[in-house]
């Protein structure tokens, strides 16, 4: 490792950019750095729960060729106990066993596999996100794709939505028993026009196979000589189960940021008792910020 670049690791690109690299474990490119994200995500989860009863849950929905069917998991009833009931963090025990077998099979060959994590956010307030450059799905994609080993991001219908017609894909509106505007389907994944619509946000993140494998591979040294490389030591044959808390943390952090921004941009003046009620509340008036300031 001190002499050669590990295939598909950040060794080479870090060296190209900075002229140095972390031989012992990858440094900033290692998933070890996500400990800070998960710690911050725990705080963000508490903030979301207190302020808006928002809950973020993630689970493994695919390992290599073993995939959890979409209709197996009820996202409205899913619990963390179901997810944490097995080592692969898949809420279905039968599919979980198949995933474990698939991982063991490649581990014995000195190889690795990737997979997909599905993440949901329930009870997300309507109105989070901004048009154009700060769309909520764009912020979520940026946060999740900043995690190590990520290679793809989908929200709602994702790439499968490109195979549908508009009449098939559109989420029709209706009024529920409480008088709220809802959608009958959720192919939008809880976000429309870059802004949350109050439905459950559903995302999927693809992770590549672990780069460090014990199979012999061809590579080059820093001096430009071709050579062969075989990793040694303990390495995960599949990083996907370990990435579940990381995914939850990044989604919670993005939503907490968006909640704070929404409060500052759209709600901050409401909490000043010297101002008239906000639009839509009893006795509301249309006033400018200048008029509001004059009335204080």
Short mmCIF file of N, CA and C in Angstrom, two decimals, residues 59-180:
data_model
loop_
_atom_site.label_atom_id
_atom_site.label_comp_id
_atom_site.label_asym_id
_atom_site.label_seq_id
_atom_site.Cartn_x
_atom_site.Cartn_y
_atom_site.Cartn_z
N UNK A 59 -33.08 1.38 5.39
CA UNK A 59 -32.89 -0.06 5.45
C UNK A 59 -32.26 -0.55 4.15
N UNK A 60 -31.66 -1.73 4.19
CA UNK A 60 -31.04 -2.32 3.00
C UNK A 60 -32.14 -2.97 2.16
N UNK A 61 -32.26 -2.53 0.92
CA UNK A 61 -33.29 -3.07 0.03
C UNK A 61 -32.70 -3.95 -1.08
N UNK A 62 -31.36 -3.92 -1.20
CA UNK A 62 -30.74 -4.83 -2.16
C UNK A 62 -29.29 -5.09 -1.80
N UNK A 63 -28.89 -6.33 -1.94
CA UNK A 63 -27.48 -6.73 -1.85
C UNK A 63 -27.17 -7.54 -3.09
N UNK A 64 -26.30 -7.01 -3.94
CA UNK A 64 -25.94 -7.68 -5.19
C UNK A 64 -27.21 -8.00 -5.97
N UNK A 65 -27.51 -9.27 -6.21
CA UNK A 65 -28.70 -9.63 -6.98
C UNK A 65 -29.91 -9.95 -6.15
N UNK A 66 -29.80 -9.84 -4.82
CA UNK A 66 -30.92 -10.13 -3.93
C UNK A 66 -31.64 -8.83 -3.60
N UNK A 67 -32.89 -8.71 -4.04
CA UNK A 67 -33.62 -7.45 -3.90
C UNK A 67 -34.92 -7.64 -3.15
N UNK A 68 -35.21 -6.68 -2.29
CA UNK A 68 -36.45 -6.67 -1.53
C UNK A 68 -37.55 -6.07 -2.41
N UNK A 69 -38.62 -6.81 -2.70
CA UNK A 69 -39.70 -6.27 -3.54
C UNK A 69 -40.31 -5.01 -2.94
N UNK A 70 -40.74 -4.08 -3.79
CA UNK A 70 -41.26 -2.80 -3.32
C UNK A 70 -42.49 -2.94 -2.43
N UNK A 71 -43.31 -3.93 -2.69
CA UNK A 71 -44.58 -4.04 -1.97
C UNK A 71 -44.47 -4.81 -0.65
N UNK A 72 -43.27 -5.22 -0.27
CA UNK A 72 -43.10 -6.00 0.95
C UNK A 72 -43.10 -5.12 2.19
N UNK A 73 -42.51 -3.93 2.09
CA UNK A 73 -42.36 -3.04 3.24
C UNK A 73 -43.43 -1.96 3.21
N UNK A 74 -44.17 -1.83 4.32
CA UNK A 74 -45.15 -0.76 4.50
C UNK A 74 -44.44 0.43 5.15
N UNK A 75 -44.17 1.45 4.38
CA UNK A 75 -43.39 2.59 4.89
C UNK A 75 -44.12 3.37 5.97
N UNK A 76 -45.42 3.24 6.06
CA UNK A 76 -46.16 3.94 7.10
C UNK A 76 -46.08 3.22 8.44
N UNK A 77 -45.77 1.91 8.42
CA UNK A 77 -45.71 1.12 9.65
C UNK A 77 -44.31 0.62 9.98
N UNK A 78 -43.35 0.88 9.12
CA UNK A 78 -41.98 0.40 9.32
C UNK A 78 -41.40 0.92 10.63
N UNK A 79 -40.70 0.03 11.38
CA UNK A 79 -40.10 0.42 12.65
C UNK A 79 -38.60 0.14 12.63
N UNK A 80 -37.88 0.80 13.50
CA UNK A 80 -36.44 0.58 13.60
C UNK A 80 -36.15 -0.81 14.15
N UNK A 81 -37.07 -1.36 14.93
CA UNK A 81 -36.89 -2.71 15.46
C UNK A 81 -36.88 -3.74 14.33
N UNK A 82 -37.73 -3.54 13.33
CA UNK A 82 -37.74 -4.44 12.17
C UNK A 82 -36.41 -4.36 11.42
N UNK A 83 -35.91 -3.16 11.27
CA UNK A 83 -34.66 -2.95 10.53
C UNK A 83 -33.47 -3.56 11.26
N UNK A 84 -33.41 -3.36 12.56
CA UNK A 84 -32.26 -3.81 13.35
C UNK A 84 -32.39 -5.26 13.82
N UNK A 85 -33.35 -6.00 13.30
CA UNK A 85 -33.57 -7.38 13.74
C UNK A 85 -32.57 -8.37 13.15
N UNK A 86 -31.72 -7.93 12.21
CA UNK A 86 -30.71 -8.83 11.63
C UNK A 86 -29.49 -8.02 11.22
N UNK A 87 -28.40 -8.70 10.92
CA UNK A 87 -27.12 -8.02 10.70
C UNK A 87 -27.04 -7.27 9.38
N UNK A 88 -27.94 -7.55 8.45
CA UNK A 88 -27.90 -6.82 7.17
C UNK A 88 -28.87 -5.64 7.15
N UNK A 89 -29.61 -5.46 8.24
CA UNK A 89 -30.55 -4.34 8.38
C UNK A 89 -31.60 -4.32 7.26
N UNK A 90 -32.14 -5.49 6.98
CA UNK A 90 -33.25 -5.63 6.04
C UNK A 90 -34.49 -5.99 6.83
N UNK A 91 -35.60 -5.26 6.69
CA UNK A 91 -36.78 -5.49 7.53
C UNK A 91 -37.53 -6.78 7.25
N UNK A 92 -37.20 -7.48 6.15
CA UNK A 92 -37.85 -8.75 5.86
C UNK A 92 -36.89 -9.89 6.21
N UNK A 93 -37.23 -10.75 7.16
CA UNK A 93 -36.30 -11.78 7.63
C UNK A 93 -35.93 -12.81 6.56
N UNK A 94 -36.85 -13.13 5.67
CA UNK A 94 -36.56 -14.11 4.62
C UNK A 94 -35.55 -13.56 3.62
N UNK A 95 -35.80 -12.34 3.15
CA UNK A 95 -34.86 -11.70 2.20
C UNK A 95 -33.53 -11.44 2.88
N UNK A 96 -33.56 -11.13 4.18
CA UNK A 96 -32.32 -10.87 4.92
C UNK A 96 -31.41 -12.09 4.90
N UNK A 97 -31.97 -13.27 5.09
CA UNK A 97 -31.17 -14.49 5.05
C UNK A 97 -30.53 -14.70 3.68
N UNK A 98 -31.26 -14.38 2.63
CA UNK A 98 -30.71 -14.50 1.28
C UNK A 98 -29.57 -13.52 1.07
N UNK A 99 -29.71 -12.32 1.62
CA UNK A 99 -28.65 -11.32 1.51
C UNK A 99 -27.39 -11.77 2.24
N UNK A 100 -27.58 -12.34 3.43
CA UNK A 100 -26.44 -12.83 4.22
C UNK A 100 -25.69 -13.92 3.45
N UNK A 101 -26.43 -14.82 2.83
CA UNK A 101 -25.80 -15.89 2.05
C UNK A 101 -25.03 -15.32 0.86
N UNK A 102 -25.59 -14.31 0.20
CA UNK A 102 -24.93 -13.70 -0.96
C UNK A 102 -23.61 -13.04 -0.55
N UNK A 103 -23.60 -12.40 0.63
CA UNK A 103 -22.38 -11.75 1.12
C UNK A 103 -21.34 -12.80 1.50
N UNK A 104 -21.76 -13.84 2.17
CA UNK A 104 -20.83 -14.91 2.58
C UNK A 104 -20.19 -15.58 1.36
N UNK A 105 -20.97 -15.73 0.31
CA UNK A 105 -20.48 -16.40 -0.89
C UNK A 105 -19.30 -15.64 -1.51
N UNK A 106 -19.44 -14.32 -1.62
CA UNK A 106 -18.34 -13.54 -2.21
C UNK A 106 -17.19 -13.37 -1.23
N UNK A 107 -17.50 -13.35 0.07
CA UNK A 107 -16.44 -13.22 1.08
C UNK A 107 -15.48 -14.40 1.00
N UNK A 108 -16.01 -15.59 0.82
CA UNK A 108 -15.17 -16.79 0.73
C UNK A 108 -14.30 -16.78 -0.51
N UNK A 109 -14.71 -16.03 -1.54
CA UNK A 109 -13.91 -15.92 -2.77
C UNK A 109 -12.92 -14.76 -2.71
N UNK A 110 -12.92 -14.03 -1.61
CA UNK A 110 -12.05 -12.87 -1.49
C UNK A 110 -12.53 -11.69 -2.30
N UNK A 111 -13.84 -11.63 -2.54
CA UNK A 111 -14.42 -10.58 -3.37
C UNK A 111 -15.40 -9.75 -2.54
N UNK A 112 -16.15 -8.85 -3.18
CA UNK A 112 -17.10 -8.00 -2.47
C UNK A 112 -18.31 -7.70 -3.36
N UNK A 113 -19.38 -7.18 -2.75
CA UNK A 113 -20.58 -6.80 -3.49
C UNK A 113 -21.11 -5.47 -2.96
N UNK A 114 -21.93 -4.83 -3.78
CA UNK A 114 -22.57 -3.58 -3.38
C UNK A 114 -24.05 -3.80 -3.15
N UNK A 115 -24.82 -2.71 -3.18
CA UNK A 115 -26.25 -2.83 -2.95
C UNK A 115 -26.93 -1.48 -2.91
N UNK A 116 -28.16 -1.48 -2.40
CA UNK A 116 -28.98 -0.28 -2.37
C UNK A 116 -29.59 -0.11 -0.99
N UNK A 117 -29.63 1.13 -0.51
CA UNK A 117 -30.31 1.48 0.73
C UNK A 117 -31.50 2.35 0.38
N UNK A 118 -32.66 1.99 0.93
CA UNK A 118 -33.85 2.82 0.80
C UNK A 118 -34.02 3.62 2.07
N UNK A 119 -34.33 4.89 1.94
CA UNK A 119 -34.51 5.75 3.10
C UNK A 119 -35.84 6.48 2.99
N UNK A 120 -36.57 6.55 4.09
CA UNK A 120 -37.83 7.29 4.10
C UNK A 120 -37.79 8.36 5.19
N UNK A 121 -38.53 9.42 4.96
CA UNK A 121 -38.70 10.47 5.96
C UNK A 121 -40.20 10.71 6.09
N UNK A 122 -40.75 10.37 7.25
CA UNK A 122 -42.19 10.50 7.49
C UNK A 122 -42.50 11.79 8.25
N UNK A 123 -43.70 12.32 8.01
CA UNK A 123 -44.17 13.53 8.69
C UNK A 123 -43.27 14.73 8.42
N UNK A 124 -42.80 14.84 7.20
CA UNK A 124 -41.99 16.00 6.81
C UNK A 124 -42.94 17.17 6.55
N UNK A 125 -42.70 18.33 7.15
CA UNK A 125 -43.60 19.46 6.93
C UNK A 125 -43.66 19.87 5.46
N UNK A 126 -44.79 20.34 5.02
CA UNK A 126 -44.89 20.87 3.67
C UNK A 126 -44.12 22.19 3.58
N UNK A 127 -43.50 22.44 2.44
CA UNK A 127 -42.85 23.73 2.21
C UNK A 127 -41.35 23.75 2.37
N UNK A 128 -40.72 22.62 2.69
CA UNK A 128 -39.26 22.61 2.81
C UNK A 128 -38.63 22.55 1.42
N UNK A 129 -37.55 23.31 1.24
CA UNK A 129 -36.89 23.37 -0.06
C UNK A 129 -37.21 24.67 -0.78
N UNK A 130 -36.41 24.96 -1.78
CA UNK A 130 -36.58 26.20 -2.54
C UNK A 130 -36.49 25.90 -4.03
N UNK A 131 -37.13 26.74 -4.85
CA UNK A 131 -37.07 26.52 -6.30
C UNK A 131 -35.65 26.68 -6.86
N UNK A 132 -35.46 26.19 -8.04
CA UNK A 132 -34.24 26.33 -8.85
C UNK A 132 -33.04 25.62 -8.23
N UNK A 133 -32.11 26.34 -7.61
CA UNK A 133 -30.82 25.74 -7.24
C UNK A 133 -30.82 25.03 -5.88
N UNK A 134 -31.80 25.30 -5.04
CA UNK A 134 -31.82 24.70 -3.71
C UNK A 134 -33.03 23.78 -3.54
N UNK A 135 -33.38 23.08 -4.59
CA UNK A 135 -34.47 22.11 -4.51
C UNK A 135 -34.17 21.08 -3.42
N UNK A 136 -35.21 20.65 -2.72
CA UNK A 136 -34.99 19.72 -1.62
C UNK A 136 -34.34 18.43 -2.08
N UNK A 137 -34.78 17.89 -3.24
CA UNK A 137 -34.16 16.64 -3.71
C UNK A 137 -32.71 16.85 -4.12
N UNK A 138 -32.37 18.07 -4.55
CA UNK A 138 -30.98 18.36 -4.90
C UNK A 138 -30.10 18.39 -3.66
N UNK A 139 -30.63 18.98 -2.58
CA UNK A 139 -29.88 19.01 -1.33
C UNK A 139 -29.71 17.61 -0.75
N UNK A 140 -30.77 16.81 -0.84
CA UNK A 140 -30.68 15.43 -0.35
C UNK A 140 -29.68 14.62 -1.18
N UNK A 141 -29.73 14.80 -2.50
CA UNK A 141 -28.80 14.08 -3.38
C UNK A 141 -27.36 14.47 -3.07
N UNK A 142 -27.12 15.76 -2.86
CA UNK A 142 -25.76 16.21 -2.54
C UNK A 142 -25.27 15.61 -1.22
N UNK A 143 -26.14 15.62 -0.21
CA UNK A 143 -25.75 15.07 1.08
C UNK A 143 -25.46 13.59 1.02
N UNK A 144 -26.33 12.85 0.33
CA UNK A 144 -26.16 11.40 0.27
C UNK A 144 -25.01 10.99 -0.64
N UNK A 145 -24.85 11.70 -1.74
CA UNK A 145 -23.76 11.36 -2.66
C UNK A 145 -22.40 11.79 -2.12
N UNK A 146 -22.37 12.54 -1.02
CA UNK A 146 -21.09 12.89 -0.39
C UNK A 146 -20.59 11.75 0.49
N UNK A 147 -21.45 10.75 0.72
CA UNK A 147 -21.01 9.60 1.52
C UNK A 147 -20.05 8.72 0.71
N UNK A 148 -19.10 8.08 1.37
CA UNK A 148 -18.17 7.19 0.66
C UNK A 148 -18.89 6.04 -0.02
N UNK A 149 -18.41 5.66 -1.20
CA UNK A 149 -18.87 4.48 -1.95
C UNK A 149 -20.22 4.65 -2.63
N UNK A 150 -20.85 5.83 -2.55
CA UNK A 150 -22.14 6.02 -3.22
C UNK A 150 -21.93 6.21 -4.72
N UNK A 151 -22.86 5.64 -5.51
CA UNK A 151 -22.76 5.72 -6.97
C UNK A 151 -24.06 6.11 -7.65
N UNK A 152 -25.14 6.24 -6.90
CA UNK A 152 -26.40 6.59 -7.53
C UNK A 152 -27.43 7.06 -6.52
N UNK A 153 -28.37 7.90 -6.99
CA UNK A 153 -29.43 8.44 -6.12
C UNK A 153 -30.73 8.48 -6.90
N UNK A 154 -31.80 8.03 -6.26
CA UNK A 154 -33.14 8.10 -6.85
C UNK A 154 -34.11 8.63 -5.81
N UNK A 155 -35.15 9.31 -6.28
CA UNK A 155 -36.21 9.74 -5.38
C UNK A 155 -37.55 9.45 -6.04
N UNK A 156 -38.51 8.97 -5.24
CA UNK A 156 -39.81 8.62 -5.80
C UNK A 156 -39.69 7.50 -6.82
N UNK A 157 -40.27 7.72 -7.98
CA UNK A 157 -40.23 6.71 -9.04
C UNK A 157 -38.84 6.54 -9.63
N UNK A 158 -37.96 7.53 -9.44
CA UNK A 158 -36.59 7.43 -9.93
C UNK A 158 -36.50 7.19 -11.42
N UNK A 159 -35.55 6.35 -11.80
CA UNK A 159 -35.33 6.07 -13.23
C UNK A 159 -36.48 5.29 -13.85
N UNK A 160 -37.21 4.53 -13.04
CA UNK A 160 -38.34 3.78 -13.59
C UNK A 160 -39.45 4.72 -14.06
N UNK A 161 -39.50 5.91 -13.49
CA UNK A 161 -40.51 6.88 -13.91
C UNK A 161 -40.34 7.33 -15.34
N UNK A 162 -39.13 7.21 -15.85
CA UNK A 162 -38.88 7.61 -17.24
C UNK A 162 -39.55 6.67 -18.24
N UNK A 163 -39.99 5.51 -17.76
CA UNK A 163 -40.65 4.54 -18.64
C UNK A 163 -42.17 4.75 -18.67
N UNK A 164 -42.68 5.64 -17.83
CA UNK A 164 -44.12 5.85 -17.73
C UNK A 164 -44.59 7.01 -18.60
N UNK A 165 -45.91 7.05 -18.79
CA UNK A 165 -46.53 8.22 -19.43
C UNK A 165 -46.94 9.19 -18.32
N UNK A 166 -47.29 10.40 -18.71
CA UNK A 166 -47.70 11.39 -17.71
C UNK A 166 -48.92 10.95 -16.95
N UNK A 167 -49.87 10.35 -17.64
CA UNK A 167 -51.10 9.90 -16.97
C UNK A 167 -50.83 8.78 -15.99
N UNK A 168 -49.79 7.99 -16.25
CA UNK A 168 -49.42 6.91 -15.34
C UNK A 168 -48.65 7.43 -14.14
N UNK A 169 -47.85 8.47 -14.37
CA UNK A 169 -46.92 8.94 -13.34
C UNK A 169 -47.51 10.00 -12.41
N UNK A 170 -48.42 10.81 -12.90
CA UNK A 170 -48.94 11.92 -12.10
C UNK A 170 -49.58 11.46 -10.80
N UNK A 171 -49.31 12.18 -9.70
CA UNK A 171 -49.93 11.91 -8.41
C UNK A 171 -51.17 12.80 -8.27
N UNK A 172 -52.34 12.20 -8.37
CA UNK A 172 -53.58 12.99 -8.30
C UNK A 172 -53.86 13.44 -6.87
N UNK A 173 -54.43 14.64 -6.75
CA UNK A 173 -54.73 15.20 -5.43
C UNK A 173 -56.12 14.80 -4.95
N UNK A 174 -56.29 14.83 -3.62
CA UNK A 174 -57.61 14.66 -3.02
C UNK A 174 -57.59 15.31 -1.64
N UNK A 175 -58.75 15.45 -1.03
CA UNK A 175 -58.86 16.00 0.33
C UNK A 175 -59.14 14.85 1.28
N UNK A 176 -58.30 14.70 2.30
CA UNK A 176 -58.50 13.58 3.24
C UNK A 176 -59.56 13.94 4.28
N UNK A 177 -59.82 13.04 5.22
CA UNK A 177 -60.88 13.22 6.22
C UNK A 177 -60.62 14.41 7.14
N UNK A 178 -59.36 14.82 7.22
CA UNK A 178 -59.02 15.96 8.08
C UNK A 178 -59.01 17.28 7.32
N UNK A 179 -59.34 17.21 6.02
CA UNK A 179 -59.36 18.42 5.22
C UNK A 179 -58.03 18.81 4.63
N UNK A 180 -57.05 17.91 4.67
CA UNK A 180 -55.73 18.19 4.13
C UNK A 180 -55.62 17.78 2.67
#
